[in-house]
């Protein structure tokens, strides 16, 4: 079978390697660059892999360029059996999907039909979910709603952050793809239809969306912080007007406060961090970083119990 790939980020790079590992015939690779605010960038690794294997590729092609390239491929008599999208953030146009002789597939790391759309792993952590899933599904004109070809659940532990959860999903993604590829090569696979009545959707996230509201409960702040930690832009607050990123924290038991000020520092623990009151309970802020500063424990930055974060 012959494949055209649309790839971006770590997921796309992993998919490219898996298809190469299984000796799949790759006709063309469309590579999407990460956004500038993203700390980790895999597009160059994908470019290097394509060069190493002498695969045809392009970077950040627009819709018209994609259609022109694929029409040239077809006009040369080359078949396109599968179009596959992995970590690619733009919708694949219906006209492109229709060029696949058999099917067009994508992947999504969420408990579909819930969490269709942007940043699903960040959102499942923010919302305190205990399970997500890795799905290989048909591309459709609507976002993430196609029939599922392969699926495997992934547990979310209380101690997971976005990094450990993503690594769990990558391991599962490899398993899902290694099961799916032999079926695709034979052209024989079963599907599961999504229940659209149970569908939910997510918003795209921007760096400025990481502002902590200290009126939230401690569990909400913990989930928010672990969902946005490095290499994502990070949860943040302000100290005397200075922006401070909070890279790690944990819920912290305190006595009952009847005189409660949200965001008030109530305890400083040497070489460990500071305790801050929130809407219900408290948070031990551990690793922080002032804008343009170095990452360090919060007690090195916050030195007074008279401070209130906001």
Short mmCIF file of C-alpha atoms in Angstrom, two decimals:
data_model
loop_
_atom_site.label_atom_id
_atom_site.label_comp_id
_atom_site.label_asym_id
_atom_site.label_seq_id
_atom_site.Cartn_x
_atom_site.Cartn_y
_atom_site.Cartn_z
CA UNK A 1 0.00 0.00 0.00
CA UNK A 2 1.08 3.58 -0.66
CA UNK A 3 0.76 6.39 1.88
CA UNK A 4 0.73 10.18 1.96
CA UNK A 5 1.49 11.62 5.39
CA UNK A 6 0.56 14.90 7.03
CA UNK A 7 2.69 15.16 10.16
CA UNK A 8 3.59 17.58 12.93
CA UNK A 9 5.17 17.55 16.38
CA UNK A 10 6.41 14.45 18.23
CA UNK A 11 3.37 12.40 17.22
CA UNK A 12 4.07 12.96 13.54
CA UNK A 13 7.73 12.09 13.93
CA UNK A 14 6.81 8.88 15.79
CA UNK A 15 4.29 7.94 13.08
CA UNK A 16 6.85 8.49 10.32
CA UNK A 17 9.30 6.19 12.09
CA UNK A 18 6.64 3.52 12.68
CA UNK A 19 5.60 3.43 9.03
CA UNK A 20 9.25 3.25 7.99
CA UNK A 21 9.81 0.46 10.53
CA UNK A 22 6.97 -1.51 8.91
CA UNK A 23 8.42 -0.92 5.41
CA UNK A 24 5.39 1.02 4.25
CA UNK A 25 5.67 2.79 0.90
CA UNK A 26 5.50 6.54 1.62
CA UNK A 27 4.73 8.65 -1.45
CA UNK A 28 4.92 12.10 0.12
CA UNK A 29 5.28 13.77 3.53
CA UNK A 30 3.73 17.14 4.38
CA UNK A 31 5.48 18.52 7.48
CA UNK A 32 4.03 21.22 9.72
CA UNK A 33 6.27 23.39 11.89
CA UNK A 34 5.49 23.83 15.57
CA UNK A 35 4.35 27.23 16.85
CA UNK A 36 7.07 29.62 17.98
CA UNK A 37 6.00 29.50 21.64
CA UNK A 38 6.45 25.72 21.77
CA UNK A 39 9.71 24.77 23.45
CA UNK A 40 10.18 21.40 21.72
CA UNK A 41 10.24 21.31 17.93
CA UNK A 42 10.27 18.07 15.94
CA UNK A 43 9.77 19.33 12.40
CA UNK A 44 13.52 19.41 11.73
CA UNK A 45 13.84 15.79 12.88
CA UNK A 46 11.09 14.85 10.41
CA UNK A 47 12.88 16.76 7.65
CA UNK A 48 16.14 14.98 8.46
CA UNK A 49 14.39 11.60 8.39
CA UNK A 50 12.87 12.33 5.00
CA UNK A 51 16.26 13.38 3.64
CA UNK A 52 17.89 10.26 5.08
CA UNK A 53 15.32 8.01 3.37
CA UNK A 54 15.08 10.10 0.19
CA UNK A 55 11.36 10.74 0.76
CA UNK A 56 9.61 13.57 -1.03
CA UNK A 57 8.45 16.23 1.45
CA UNK A 58 7.48 19.86 1.91
CA UNK A 59 7.13 22.14 4.94
CA UNK A 60 4.08 24.26 5.84
CA UNK A 61 2.47 23.84 2.42
CA UNK A 62 -0.79 25.72 2.02
CA UNK A 63 -3.96 24.06 0.75
CA UNK A 64 -3.41 24.97 -2.89
CA UNK A 65 0.17 23.69 -2.77
CA UNK A 66 -0.97 20.42 -1.19
CA UNK A 67 -3.56 19.84 -3.91
CA UNK A 68 -1.07 20.69 -6.67
CA UNK A 69 1.56 18.30 -5.27
CA UNK A 70 -0.90 15.44 -4.90
CA UNK A 71 -2.35 16.02 -8.37
CA UNK A 72 1.16 15.80 -9.78
CA UNK A 73 1.66 12.54 -7.87
CA UNK A 74 -1.54 11.08 -9.31
CA UNK A 75 -0.80 12.36 -12.82
CA UNK A 76 2.50 10.48 -12.74
CA UNK A 77 0.52 7.29 -12.24
CA UNK A 78 1.35 6.89 -8.54
CA UNK A 79 -1.46 5.55 -6.37
CA UNK A 80 -2.46 6.97 -3.00
CA UNK A 81 -4.10 4.22 -0.99
CA UNK A 82 -4.05 5.99 2.38
CA UNK A 83 -3.82 9.57 3.53
CA UNK A 84 -2.79 9.80 7.19
CA UNK A 85 -2.65 12.78 9.54
CA UNK A 86 -0.56 12.61 12.72
CA UNK A 87 0.01 15.65 14.92
CA UNK A 88 -0.99 17.86 11.99
CA UNK A 89 -3.12 20.71 13.33
CA UNK A 90 -4.99 21.76 10.23
CA UNK A 91 -8.07 20.09 8.84
CA UNK A 92 -7.36 18.04 5.73
CA UNK A 93 -9.68 19.37 2.96
CA UNK A 94 -12.39 17.01 1.67
CA UNK A 95 -10.90 17.31 -1.81
CA UNK A 96 -7.63 15.89 -0.46
CA UNK A 97 -9.31 13.17 1.60
CA UNK A 98 -11.10 12.07 -1.57
CA UNK A 99 -7.74 11.38 -3.26
CA UNK A 100 -7.19 8.33 -1.06
CA UNK A 101 -8.22 5.14 -2.86
CA UNK A 102 -9.04 3.33 0.40
CA UNK A 103 -9.25 5.74 3.34
CA UNK A 104 -7.87 8.77 5.17
CA UNK A 105 -7.02 8.37 8.85
CA UNK A 106 -5.93 10.53 11.77
CA UNK A 107 -5.11 10.07 15.42
CA UNK A 108 -6.45 11.79 18.52
CA UNK A 109 -5.46 11.33 22.15
CA UNK A 110 -8.79 11.67 23.96
CA UNK A 111 -11.70 9.53 25.16
CA UNK A 112 -13.62 10.05 21.92
CA UNK A 113 -16.30 11.15 21.25
CA UNK A 114 -15.41 13.47 24.17
CA UNK A 115 -12.67 16.10 23.92
CA UNK A 116 -12.74 16.53 20.15
CA UNK A 117 -10.56 19.40 19.01
CA UNK A 118 -7.51 21.18 20.39
CA UNK A 119 -5.05 20.20 23.15
CA UNK A 120 -7.01 17.17 24.41
CA UNK A 121 -4.33 15.93 26.83
CA UNK A 122 -4.01 19.36 28.43
CA UNK A 123 -7.76 19.56 28.82
CA UNK A 124 -8.26 16.08 30.29
CA UNK A 125 -5.67 16.93 32.97
CA UNK A 126 -7.16 20.36 33.64
CA UNK A 127 -10.54 18.70 34.13
CA UNK A 128 -9.20 15.95 36.38
CA UNK A 129 -10.09 13.00 34.16
CA UNK A 130 -8.80 9.57 35.18
CA UNK A 131 -8.64 8.07 31.69
CA UNK A 132 -8.03 9.05 28.10
CA UNK A 133 -7.46 7.03 24.91
CA UNK A 134 -5.38 6.80 21.76
CA UNK A 135 -7.52 6.51 18.62
CA UNK A 136 -6.89 5.86 14.94
CA UNK A 137 -9.99 7.03 13.09
CA UNK A 138 -11.40 8.04 9.70
CA UNK A 139 -10.90 11.67 8.74
CA UNK A 140 -14.20 13.40 8.10
CA UNK A 141 -15.46 16.88 7.27
CA UNK A 142 -16.22 17.39 10.98
CA UNK A 143 -13.40 17.48 13.51
CA UNK A 144 -12.43 14.14 15.13
CA UNK A 145 -15.80 12.47 14.49
CA UNK A 146 -14.90 9.67 12.07
CA UNK A 147 -15.34 5.95 12.71
CA UNK A 148 -12.60 4.47 14.91
CA UNK A 149 -10.30 1.83 13.43
CA UNK A 150 -8.09 1.12 16.46
CA UNK A 151 -8.40 2.36 20.05
CA UNK A 152 -6.71 1.76 23.38
CA UNK A 153 -7.41 3.38 26.75
CA UNK A 154 -4.72 5.12 28.81
CA UNK A 155 -5.05 5.58 32.58
CA UNK A 156 -4.34 8.97 34.16
CA UNK A 157 -2.80 8.81 37.63
CA UNK A 158 -2.98 11.61 40.19
CA UNK A 159 0.80 12.07 39.94
CA UNK A 160 0.83 12.32 36.14
CA UNK A 161 1.62 15.62 34.48
CA UNK A 162 1.45 16.50 30.79
CA UNK A 163 4.86 14.90 30.18
CA UNK A 164 4.23 11.54 31.82
CA UNK A 165 0.75 11.32 30.32
CA UNK A 166 2.04 12.15 26.85
CA UNK A 167 4.74 9.47 27.15
CA UNK A 168 2.08 6.94 28.16
CA UNK A 169 0.08 7.91 25.08
CA UNK A 170 3.14 7.66 22.81
CA UNK A 171 3.81 4.10 24.04
CA UNK A 172 0.15 3.26 23.43
CA UNK A 173 0.23 4.99 20.02
CA UNK A 174 3.08 2.72 18.94
CA UNK A 175 1.05 -0.32 20.00
CA UNK A 176 -2.05 0.96 18.21
CA UNK A 177 -0.12 1.61 14.99
CA UNK A 178 1.71 -1.73 15.08
CA UNK A 179 -1.66 -3.46 15.33
CA UNK A 180 -3.26 -1.29 12.66
CA UNK A 181 -0.58 -1.26 9.95
CA UNK A 182 -0.80 -4.99 9.05
CA UNK A 183 -4.57 -4.58 8.70
CA UNK A 184 -4.13 -1.53 6.50
CA UNK A 185 -1.60 -3.33 4.34
CA UNK A 186 -4.18 -6.08 3.75
CA UNK A 187 -6.95 -3.53 3.25
CA UNK A 188 -9.11 -5.31 5.82
CA UNK A 189 -10.10 -3.63 9.09
CA UNK A 190 -13.19 -3.15 11.25
CA UNK A 191 -14.56 0.16 12.51
CA UNK A 192 -16.49 1.47 15.52
CA UNK A 193 -18.92 4.34 14.95
CA UNK A 194 -18.71 7.26 17.38
CA UNK A 195 -21.83 8.31 19.28
CA UNK A 196 -22.20 11.94 18.23
CA UNK A 197 -24.81 12.58 20.93
CA UNK A 198 -22.03 12.15 23.51
CA UNK A 199 -19.56 14.40 21.70
CA UNK A 200 -17.82 17.28 23.47
CA UNK A 201 -15.28 19.78 22.13
CA UNK A 202 -12.26 21.74 23.34
CA UNK A 203 -10.93 25.25 22.71
CA UNK A 204 -7.47 26.02 21.42
CA UNK A 205 -5.12 27.17 24.17
CA UNK A 206 -2.83 30.22 24.06
CA UNK A 207 0.02 31.05 26.48
CA UNK A 208 -2.05 33.81 28.10
CA UNK A 209 -4.70 31.24 29.07
CA UNK A 210 -2.36 29.95 31.78
CA UNK A 211 -3.26 32.59 34.41
CA UNK A 212 -4.12 30.96 37.75
CA UNK A 213 -7.26 32.06 39.60
CA UNK A 214 -6.48 31.70 43.30
CA UNK A 215 -10.19 31.42 44.09
CA UNK A 216 -10.12 27.97 42.48
CA UNK A 217 -9.99 24.90 44.70
CA UNK A 218 -6.57 23.39 45.41
CA UNK A 219 -7.31 20.38 43.20
CA UNK A 220 -8.18 22.67 40.27
CA UNK A 221 -4.92 24.60 40.65
CA UNK A 222 -2.91 21.38 40.93
CA UNK A 223 -4.56 19.97 37.79
CA UNK A 224 -4.10 23.24 35.92
CA UNK A 225 -0.40 23.44 36.76
CA UNK A 226 0.43 19.83 35.88
CA UNK A 227 -1.45 20.19 32.59
CA UNK A 228 0.55 23.23 31.46
CA UNK A 229 4.03 22.52 32.82
CA UNK A 230 7.17 22.57 30.65
CA UNK A 231 7.49 22.11 27.68
CA UNK A 232 4.11 23.86 27.48
CA UNK A 233 3.96 27.64 28.15
CA UNK A 234 3.10 27.11 31.84
CA UNK A 235 0.62 28.18 34.49
CA UNK A 236 1.50 31.59 35.90
CA UNK A 237 0.65 34.27 38.42
CA UNK A 238 2.01 37.69 39.41
CA UNK A 239 4.11 38.86 42.36
CA UNK A 240 4.17 42.64 42.80
CA UNK A 241 3.38 42.95 39.10
CA UNK A 242 6.09 40.50 38.02
CA UNK A 243 5.03 37.42 36.07
CA UNK A 244 6.05 34.12 37.66
CA UNK A 245 5.63 30.71 36.04
CA UNK A 246 4.68 27.86 38.36
CA UNK A 247 6.13 24.63 36.99
CA UNK A 248 5.20 22.28 39.82
CA UNK A 249 3.04 22.25 42.92
CA UNK A 250 1.09 19.92 45.18
CA UNK A 251 -1.95 20.13 47.41
CA UNK A 252 -1.08 21.00 51.00
CA UNK A 253 -2.96 20.43 54.26
CA UNK A 254 -3.43 23.52 56.44
CA UNK A 255 -5.46 24.45 59.52
CA UNK A 256 -8.89 25.94 58.89
CA UNK A 257 -8.70 29.62 57.88
CA UNK A 258 -11.70 31.83 58.59
CA UNK A 259 -9.75 34.90 57.57
CA UNK A 260 -8.87 33.67 54.08
CA UNK A 261 -7.20 35.82 51.42
CA UNK A 262 -7.00 34.04 48.07
CA UNK A 263 -3.41 33.87 46.85
CA UNK A 264 -1.91 34.82 50.23
CA UNK A 265 1.45 33.26 51.11
CA UNK A 266 1.10 31.63 54.54
CA UNK A 267 4.27 29.56 54.88
CA UNK A 268 7.80 29.48 53.48
CA UNK A 269 9.64 26.14 53.49
CA UNK A 270 13.38 26.41 52.91
CA UNK A 271 14.62 24.74 49.70
CA UNK A 272 11.15 23.35 49.01
CA UNK A 273 8.70 26.15 48.26
CA UNK A 274 5.91 28.29 49.64
CA UNK A 275 2.34 27.55 50.73
CA UNK A 276 -0.44 29.69 49.26
CA UNK A 277 -4.12 29.79 50.18
CA UNK A 278 -6.70 29.20 47.47
CA UNK A 279 -10.49 28.91 47.26
CA UNK A 280 -10.55 25.65 49.17
CA UNK A 281 -7.37 24.43 50.87
CA UNK A 282 -3.85 25.41 49.92
CA UNK A 283 -1.12 24.73 47.40
CA UNK A 284 2.58 24.17 47.99
CA UNK A 285 4.25 25.95 45.08
CA UNK A 286 7.54 24.16 44.41
CA UNK A 287 9.39 25.12 41.19
CA UNK A 288 8.94 28.59 39.72
CA UNK A 289 10.57 30.90 37.21
CA UNK A 290 10.40 34.66 36.90
CA UNK A 291 10.10 35.93 33.35
CA UNK A 292 13.61 35.87 31.83
CA UNK A 293 14.89 34.23 35.01
CA UNK A 294 16.05 30.77 36.03
CA UNK A 295 13.94 27.92 37.32
CA UNK A 296 14.27 27.55 41.12
CA UNK A 297 12.33 26.64 44.23
CA UNK A 298 9.64 29.16 45.11
CA UNK A 299 11.20 30.09 48.48
CA UNK A 300 14.12 31.63 46.56
CA UNK A 301 11.72 34.05 44.86
CA UNK A 302 8.90 34.53 47.39
CA UNK A 303 10.37 35.60 50.73
CA UNK A 304 7.49 37.15 52.67
CA UNK A 305 4.18 35.89 54.08
CA UNK A 306 2.80 39.39 53.45
CA UNK A 307 2.79 38.74 49.68
CA UNK A 308 -0.38 37.93 47.79
CA UNK A 309 -0.19 36.34 44.36
CA UNK A 310 -2.62 37.56 41.76
#
